[in-house]
PDB file of C-alpha atoms in Angstrom:
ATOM      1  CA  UNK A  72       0.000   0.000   0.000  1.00  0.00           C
ATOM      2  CA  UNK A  73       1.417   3.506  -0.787  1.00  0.00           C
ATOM      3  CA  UNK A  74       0.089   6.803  -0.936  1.00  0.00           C
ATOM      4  CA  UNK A  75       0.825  10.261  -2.064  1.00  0.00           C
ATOM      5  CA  UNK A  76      -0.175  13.714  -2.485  1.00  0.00           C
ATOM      6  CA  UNK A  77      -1.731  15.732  -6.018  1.00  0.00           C
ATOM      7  CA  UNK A  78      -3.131  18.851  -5.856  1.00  0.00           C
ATOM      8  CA  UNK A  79      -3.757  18.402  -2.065  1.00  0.00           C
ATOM      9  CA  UNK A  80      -5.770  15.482  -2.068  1.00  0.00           C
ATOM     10  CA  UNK A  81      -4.395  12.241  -0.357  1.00  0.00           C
ATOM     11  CA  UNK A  82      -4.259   9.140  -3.077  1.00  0.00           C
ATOM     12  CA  UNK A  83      -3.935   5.732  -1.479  1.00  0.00           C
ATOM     13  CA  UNK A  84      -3.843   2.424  -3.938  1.00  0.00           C
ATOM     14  CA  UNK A  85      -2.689  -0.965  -3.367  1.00  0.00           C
ATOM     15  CA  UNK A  86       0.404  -1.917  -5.060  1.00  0.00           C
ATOM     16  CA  UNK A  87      -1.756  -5.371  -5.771  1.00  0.00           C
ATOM     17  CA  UNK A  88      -4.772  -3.873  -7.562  1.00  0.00           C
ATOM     18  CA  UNK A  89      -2.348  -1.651  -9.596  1.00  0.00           C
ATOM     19  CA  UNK A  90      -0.219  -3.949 -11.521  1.00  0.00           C
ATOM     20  CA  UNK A  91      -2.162  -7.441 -11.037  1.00  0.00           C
ATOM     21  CA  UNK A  92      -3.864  -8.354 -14.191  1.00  0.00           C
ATOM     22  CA  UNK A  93      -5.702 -11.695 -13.411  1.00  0.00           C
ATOM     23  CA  UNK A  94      -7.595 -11.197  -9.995  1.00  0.00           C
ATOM     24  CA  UNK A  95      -8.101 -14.855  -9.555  1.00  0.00           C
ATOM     25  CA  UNK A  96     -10.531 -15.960  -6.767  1.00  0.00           C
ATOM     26  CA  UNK A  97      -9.025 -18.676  -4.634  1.00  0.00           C
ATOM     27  CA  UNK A  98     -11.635 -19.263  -2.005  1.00  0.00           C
ATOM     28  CA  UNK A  99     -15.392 -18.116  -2.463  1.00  0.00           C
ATOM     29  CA  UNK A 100     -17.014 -17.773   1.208  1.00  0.00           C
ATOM     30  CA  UNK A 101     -20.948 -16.640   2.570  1.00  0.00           C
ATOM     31  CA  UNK A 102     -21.604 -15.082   6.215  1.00  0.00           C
ATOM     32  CA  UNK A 103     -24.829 -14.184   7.854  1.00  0.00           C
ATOM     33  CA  UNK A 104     -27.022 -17.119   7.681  1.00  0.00           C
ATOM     34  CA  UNK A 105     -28.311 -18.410  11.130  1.00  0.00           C
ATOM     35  CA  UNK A 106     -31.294 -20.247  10.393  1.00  0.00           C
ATOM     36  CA  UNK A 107     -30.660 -21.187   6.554  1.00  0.00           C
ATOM     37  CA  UNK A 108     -28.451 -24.252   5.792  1.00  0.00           C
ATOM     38  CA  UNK A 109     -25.026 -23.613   4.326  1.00  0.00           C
ATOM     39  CA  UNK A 110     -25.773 -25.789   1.549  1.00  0.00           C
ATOM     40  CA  UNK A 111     -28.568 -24.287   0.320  1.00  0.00           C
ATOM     41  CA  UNK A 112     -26.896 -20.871  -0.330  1.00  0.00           C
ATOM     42  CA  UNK A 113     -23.408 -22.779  -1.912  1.00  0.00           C
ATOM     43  CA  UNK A 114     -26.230 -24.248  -4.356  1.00  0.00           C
ATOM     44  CA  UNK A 115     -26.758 -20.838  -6.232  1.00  0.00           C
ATOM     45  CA  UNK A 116     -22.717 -19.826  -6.373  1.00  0.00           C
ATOM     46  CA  UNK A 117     -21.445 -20.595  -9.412  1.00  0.00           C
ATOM     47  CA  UNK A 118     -18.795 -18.650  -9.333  1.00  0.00           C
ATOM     48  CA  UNK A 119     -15.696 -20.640 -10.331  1.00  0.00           C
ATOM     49  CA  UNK A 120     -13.174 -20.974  -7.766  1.00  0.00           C
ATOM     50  CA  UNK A 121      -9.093 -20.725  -9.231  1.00  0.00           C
ATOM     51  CA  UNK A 122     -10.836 -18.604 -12.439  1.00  0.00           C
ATOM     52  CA  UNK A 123     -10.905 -14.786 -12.795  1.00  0.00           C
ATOM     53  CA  UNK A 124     -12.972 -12.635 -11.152  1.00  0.00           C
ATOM     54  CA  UNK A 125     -15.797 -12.455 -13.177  1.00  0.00           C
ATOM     55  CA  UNK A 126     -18.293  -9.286 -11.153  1.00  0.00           C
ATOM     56  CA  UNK A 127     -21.200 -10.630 -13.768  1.00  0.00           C
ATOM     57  CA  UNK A 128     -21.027 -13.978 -12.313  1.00  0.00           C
ATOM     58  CA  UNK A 129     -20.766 -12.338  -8.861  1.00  0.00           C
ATOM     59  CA  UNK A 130     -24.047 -10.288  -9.413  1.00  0.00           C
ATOM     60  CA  UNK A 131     -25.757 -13.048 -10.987  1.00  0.00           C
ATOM     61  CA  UNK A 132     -24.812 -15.279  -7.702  1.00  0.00           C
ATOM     62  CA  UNK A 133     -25.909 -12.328  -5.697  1.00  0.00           C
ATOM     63  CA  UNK A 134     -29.536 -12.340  -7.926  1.00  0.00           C
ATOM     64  CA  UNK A 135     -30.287 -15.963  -7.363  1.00  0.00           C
ATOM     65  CA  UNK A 136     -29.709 -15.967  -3.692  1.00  0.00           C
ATOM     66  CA  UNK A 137     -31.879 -12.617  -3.776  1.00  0.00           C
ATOM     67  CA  UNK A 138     -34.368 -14.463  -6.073  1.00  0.00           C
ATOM     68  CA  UNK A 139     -34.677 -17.021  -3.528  1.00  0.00           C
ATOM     69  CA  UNK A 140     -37.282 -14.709  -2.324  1.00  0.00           C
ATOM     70  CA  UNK A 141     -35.810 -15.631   1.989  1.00  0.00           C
ATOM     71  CA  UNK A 142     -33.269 -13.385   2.198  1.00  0.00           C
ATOM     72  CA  UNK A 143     -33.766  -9.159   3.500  1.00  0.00           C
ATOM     73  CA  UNK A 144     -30.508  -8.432   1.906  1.00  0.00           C
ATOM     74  CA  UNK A 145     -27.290 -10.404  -0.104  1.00  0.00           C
ATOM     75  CA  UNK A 146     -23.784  -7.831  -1.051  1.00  0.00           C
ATOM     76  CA  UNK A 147     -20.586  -9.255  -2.149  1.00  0.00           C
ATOM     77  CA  UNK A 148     -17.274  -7.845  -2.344  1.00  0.00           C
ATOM     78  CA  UNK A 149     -13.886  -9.265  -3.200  1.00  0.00           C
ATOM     79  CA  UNK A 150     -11.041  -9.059  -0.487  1.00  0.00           C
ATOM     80  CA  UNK A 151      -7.422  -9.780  -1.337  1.00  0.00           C
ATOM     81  CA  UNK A 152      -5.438 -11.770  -0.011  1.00  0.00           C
ATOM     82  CA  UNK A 153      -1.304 -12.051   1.003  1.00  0.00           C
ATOM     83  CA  UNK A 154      -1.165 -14.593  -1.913  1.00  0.00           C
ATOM     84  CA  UNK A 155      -2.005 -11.746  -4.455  1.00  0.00           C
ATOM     85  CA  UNK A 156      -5.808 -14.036  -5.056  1.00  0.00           C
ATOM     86  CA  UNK A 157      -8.804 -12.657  -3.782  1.00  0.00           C
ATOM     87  CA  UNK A 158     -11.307 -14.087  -1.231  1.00  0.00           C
ATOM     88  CA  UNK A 159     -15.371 -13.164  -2.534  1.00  0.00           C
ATOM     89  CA  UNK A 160     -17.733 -12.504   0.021  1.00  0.00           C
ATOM     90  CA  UNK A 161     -21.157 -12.927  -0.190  1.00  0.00           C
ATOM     91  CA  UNK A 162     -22.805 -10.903   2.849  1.00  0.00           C
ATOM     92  CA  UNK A 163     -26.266 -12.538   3.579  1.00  0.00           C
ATOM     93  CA  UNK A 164     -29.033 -10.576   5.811  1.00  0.00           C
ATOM     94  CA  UNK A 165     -31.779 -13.434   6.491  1.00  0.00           C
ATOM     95  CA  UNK A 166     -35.454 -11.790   7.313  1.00  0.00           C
ATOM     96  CA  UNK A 167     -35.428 -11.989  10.778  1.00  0.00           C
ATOM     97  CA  UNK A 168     -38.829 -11.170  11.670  1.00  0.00           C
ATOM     98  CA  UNK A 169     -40.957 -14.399  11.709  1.00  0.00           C
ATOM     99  CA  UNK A 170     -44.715 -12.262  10.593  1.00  0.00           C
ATOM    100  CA  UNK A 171     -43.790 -10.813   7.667  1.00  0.00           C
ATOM    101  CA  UNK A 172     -40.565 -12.179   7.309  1.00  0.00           C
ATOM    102  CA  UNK A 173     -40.869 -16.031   7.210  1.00  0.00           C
ATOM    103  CA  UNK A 174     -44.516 -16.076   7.743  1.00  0.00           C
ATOM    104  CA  UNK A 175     -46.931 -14.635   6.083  1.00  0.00           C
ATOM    105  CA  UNK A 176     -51.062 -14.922   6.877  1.00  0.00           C
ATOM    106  CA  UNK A 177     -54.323 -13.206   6.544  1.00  0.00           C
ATOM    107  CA  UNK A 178     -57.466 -13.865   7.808  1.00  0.00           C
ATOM    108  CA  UNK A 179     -61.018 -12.491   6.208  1.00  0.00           C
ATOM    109  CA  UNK A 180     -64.588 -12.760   5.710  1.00  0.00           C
ATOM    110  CA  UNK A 181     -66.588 -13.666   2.725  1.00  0.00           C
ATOM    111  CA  UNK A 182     -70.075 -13.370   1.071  1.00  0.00           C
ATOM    112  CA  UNK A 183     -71.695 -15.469  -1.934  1.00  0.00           C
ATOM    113  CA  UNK A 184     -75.632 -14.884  -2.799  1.00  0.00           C
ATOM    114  CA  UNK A 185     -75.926 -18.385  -2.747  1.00  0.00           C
ATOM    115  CA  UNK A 186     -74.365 -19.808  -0.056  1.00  0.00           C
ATOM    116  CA  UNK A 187     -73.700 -16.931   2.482  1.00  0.00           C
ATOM    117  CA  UNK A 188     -70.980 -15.992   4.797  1.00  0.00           C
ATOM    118  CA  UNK A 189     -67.715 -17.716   5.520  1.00  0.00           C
ATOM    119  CA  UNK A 190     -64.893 -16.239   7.130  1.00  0.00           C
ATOM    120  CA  UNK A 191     -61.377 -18.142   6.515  1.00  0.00           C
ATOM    121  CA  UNK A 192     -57.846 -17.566   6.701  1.00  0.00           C
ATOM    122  CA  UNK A 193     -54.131 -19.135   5.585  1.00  0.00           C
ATOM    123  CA  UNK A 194     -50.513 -18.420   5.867  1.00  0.00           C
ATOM    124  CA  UNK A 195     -47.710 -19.327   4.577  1.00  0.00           C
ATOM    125  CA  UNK A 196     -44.088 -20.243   6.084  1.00  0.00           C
ATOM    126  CA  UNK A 197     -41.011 -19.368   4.082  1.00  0.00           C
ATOM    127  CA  UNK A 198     -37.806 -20.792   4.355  1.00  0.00           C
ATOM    128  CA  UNK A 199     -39.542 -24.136   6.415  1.00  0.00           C
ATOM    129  CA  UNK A 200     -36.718 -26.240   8.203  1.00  0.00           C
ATOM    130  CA  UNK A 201     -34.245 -23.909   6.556  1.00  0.00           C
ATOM    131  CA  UNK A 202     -33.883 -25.398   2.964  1.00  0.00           C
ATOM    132  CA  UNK A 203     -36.344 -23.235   1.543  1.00  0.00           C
ATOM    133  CA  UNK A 204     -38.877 -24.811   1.296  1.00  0.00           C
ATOM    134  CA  UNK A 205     -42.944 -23.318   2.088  1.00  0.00           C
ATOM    135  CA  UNK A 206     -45.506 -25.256   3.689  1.00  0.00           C
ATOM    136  CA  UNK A 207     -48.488 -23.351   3.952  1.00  0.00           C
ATOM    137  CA  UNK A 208     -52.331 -23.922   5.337  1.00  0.00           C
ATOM    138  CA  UNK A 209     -55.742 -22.329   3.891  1.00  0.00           C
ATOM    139  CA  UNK A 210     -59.191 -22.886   5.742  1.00  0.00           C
ATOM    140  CA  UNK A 211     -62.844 -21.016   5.867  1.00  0.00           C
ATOM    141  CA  UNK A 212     -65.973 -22.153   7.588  1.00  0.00           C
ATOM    142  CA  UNK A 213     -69.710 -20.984   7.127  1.00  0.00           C
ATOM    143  CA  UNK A 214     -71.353 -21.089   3.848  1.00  0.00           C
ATOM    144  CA  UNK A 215     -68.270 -22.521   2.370  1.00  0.00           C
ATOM    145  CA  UNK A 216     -66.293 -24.868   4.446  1.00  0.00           C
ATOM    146  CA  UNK A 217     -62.725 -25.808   3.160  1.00  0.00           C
ATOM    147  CA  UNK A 218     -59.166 -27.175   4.195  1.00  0.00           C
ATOM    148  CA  UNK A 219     -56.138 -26.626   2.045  1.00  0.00           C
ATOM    149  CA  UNK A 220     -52.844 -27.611   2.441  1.00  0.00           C
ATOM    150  CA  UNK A 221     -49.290 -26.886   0.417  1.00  0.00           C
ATOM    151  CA  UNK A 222     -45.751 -27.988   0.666  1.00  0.00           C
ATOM    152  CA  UNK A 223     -43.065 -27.023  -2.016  1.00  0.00           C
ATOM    153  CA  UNK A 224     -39.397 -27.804  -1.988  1.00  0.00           C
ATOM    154  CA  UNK A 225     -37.842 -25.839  -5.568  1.00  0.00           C
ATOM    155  CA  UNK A 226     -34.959 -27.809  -5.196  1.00  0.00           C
ATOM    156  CA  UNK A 227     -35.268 -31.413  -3.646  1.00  0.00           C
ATOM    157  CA  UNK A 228     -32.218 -33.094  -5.172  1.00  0.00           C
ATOM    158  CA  UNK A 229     -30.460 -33.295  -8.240  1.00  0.00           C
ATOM    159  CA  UNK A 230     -30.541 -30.393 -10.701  1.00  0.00           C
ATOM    160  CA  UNK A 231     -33.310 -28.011 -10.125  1.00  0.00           C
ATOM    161  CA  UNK A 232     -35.592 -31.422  -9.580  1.00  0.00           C
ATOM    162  CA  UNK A 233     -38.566 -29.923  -7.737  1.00  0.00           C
ATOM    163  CA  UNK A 234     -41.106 -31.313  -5.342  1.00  0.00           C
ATOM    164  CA  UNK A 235     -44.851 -29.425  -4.733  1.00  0.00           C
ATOM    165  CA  UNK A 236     -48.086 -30.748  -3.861  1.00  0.00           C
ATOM    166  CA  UNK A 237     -51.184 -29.540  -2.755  1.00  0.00           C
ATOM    167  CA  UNK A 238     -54.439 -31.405  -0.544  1.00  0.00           C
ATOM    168  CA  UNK A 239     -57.855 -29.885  -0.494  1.00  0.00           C
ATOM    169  CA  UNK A 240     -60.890 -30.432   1.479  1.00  0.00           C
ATOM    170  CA  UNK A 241     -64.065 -28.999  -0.309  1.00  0.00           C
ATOM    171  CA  UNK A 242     -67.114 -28.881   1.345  1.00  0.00           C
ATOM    172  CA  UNK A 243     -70.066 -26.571   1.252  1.00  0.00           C
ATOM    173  CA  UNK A 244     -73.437 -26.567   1.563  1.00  0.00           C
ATOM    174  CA  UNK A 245     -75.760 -25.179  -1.707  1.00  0.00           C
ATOM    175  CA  UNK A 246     -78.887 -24.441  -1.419  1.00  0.00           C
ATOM    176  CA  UNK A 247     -79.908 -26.620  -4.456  1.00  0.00           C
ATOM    177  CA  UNK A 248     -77.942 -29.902  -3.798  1.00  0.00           C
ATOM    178  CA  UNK A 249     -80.088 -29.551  -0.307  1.00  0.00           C
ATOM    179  CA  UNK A 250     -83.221 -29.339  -2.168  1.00  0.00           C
ATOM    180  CA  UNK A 251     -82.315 -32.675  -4.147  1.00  0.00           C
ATOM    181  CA  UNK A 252     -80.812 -34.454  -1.296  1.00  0.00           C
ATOM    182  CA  UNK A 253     -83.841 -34.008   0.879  1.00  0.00           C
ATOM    183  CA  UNK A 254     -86.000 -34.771  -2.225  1.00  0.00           C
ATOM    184  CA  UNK A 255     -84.474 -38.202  -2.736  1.00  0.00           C
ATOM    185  CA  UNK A 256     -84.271 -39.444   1.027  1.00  0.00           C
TER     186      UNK A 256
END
């Protein structure tokens, strides 16, 4: 490191930025995650490790873990180190709040002519078990009464090899089916 003075203002550059040409990346590293497994966020770096620093690769690392849709915040920044190779950082801010953050519900009333009110509600949990994955929960009772249940994993082994699946309970009670069902017994 070396600095020196033009026109009054105080220049400071590393002797290793200036006259390195390949700024290879020896070790690619990811801090901030509590509750999300490790493996999950080395899934989406594809950064090449012993290869060039490539920022576009960087950014698009930073916009899949972003895209993940369960982290607040993701930075990176290249550090170097004593062996003229650079370190890249990805900086990871998880949500930490669990309603709004991780979890996210609503509950509300509902009218149809025909069958009445119901009032129902659902939420859904982000990041579940920390391997991003969702498992959320649906209901309403009154005119309408229903159950619904959802689980998705985007990633459950292999390449992008997906699991979702959804269960619903449907029941409510029309006026006309009750006509026709007390007509026949």
């Amino acid at each position: 490191m070396f600095s020196f003075k033009f026109f009054g203002l105080a220049l400071a550059a590393s002797t290793h930025l200036l006259f390195s040409q390949n700024f290879l990346v020896s070790e690619v590293t990811h801090s901030g995650n509590s509750f999300t497994k490790d493996y999950v966020i080395a899934r989406e770096i594809q950064h090449p490790i012993n290869a060039p620093l490539d920022s576009s690769i960087a950014i698009q690392d930073r916009n899949r873990l972003i895209n993940l849709g369960i982290f607040a915040e993701v930075k990176w920044k290249a550090v170097p180190l004593e062996d003229f190779s650079y370190r890249l950082e990805y900086q990871i801010i998880e949500n930490s709040k669990f309603f709004g953050g991780r979890f996210i519900g609503a509950a509300l009333p509902a009218y149809e002519e025909d069958l009445g009110w119901s009032f129902g509600g659902g939420g859904q949990l982000r990041n579940f078990r920390g391997r991003n994955e969702s498992i959320g929960v649906a209901f309403s009772r009154g005119g309408r009464n229903t159950f619904g249940f959802q689980f998705s994993n985007p990633w459950i082994s292999g390449d992008h090899v997906s699991l979702d699946g959804d269960l619903a309970i449907m029941d409510y009670s029309h006026p006309f089916w009750l006509m026709i069902s007390r007509s026949n017994s």
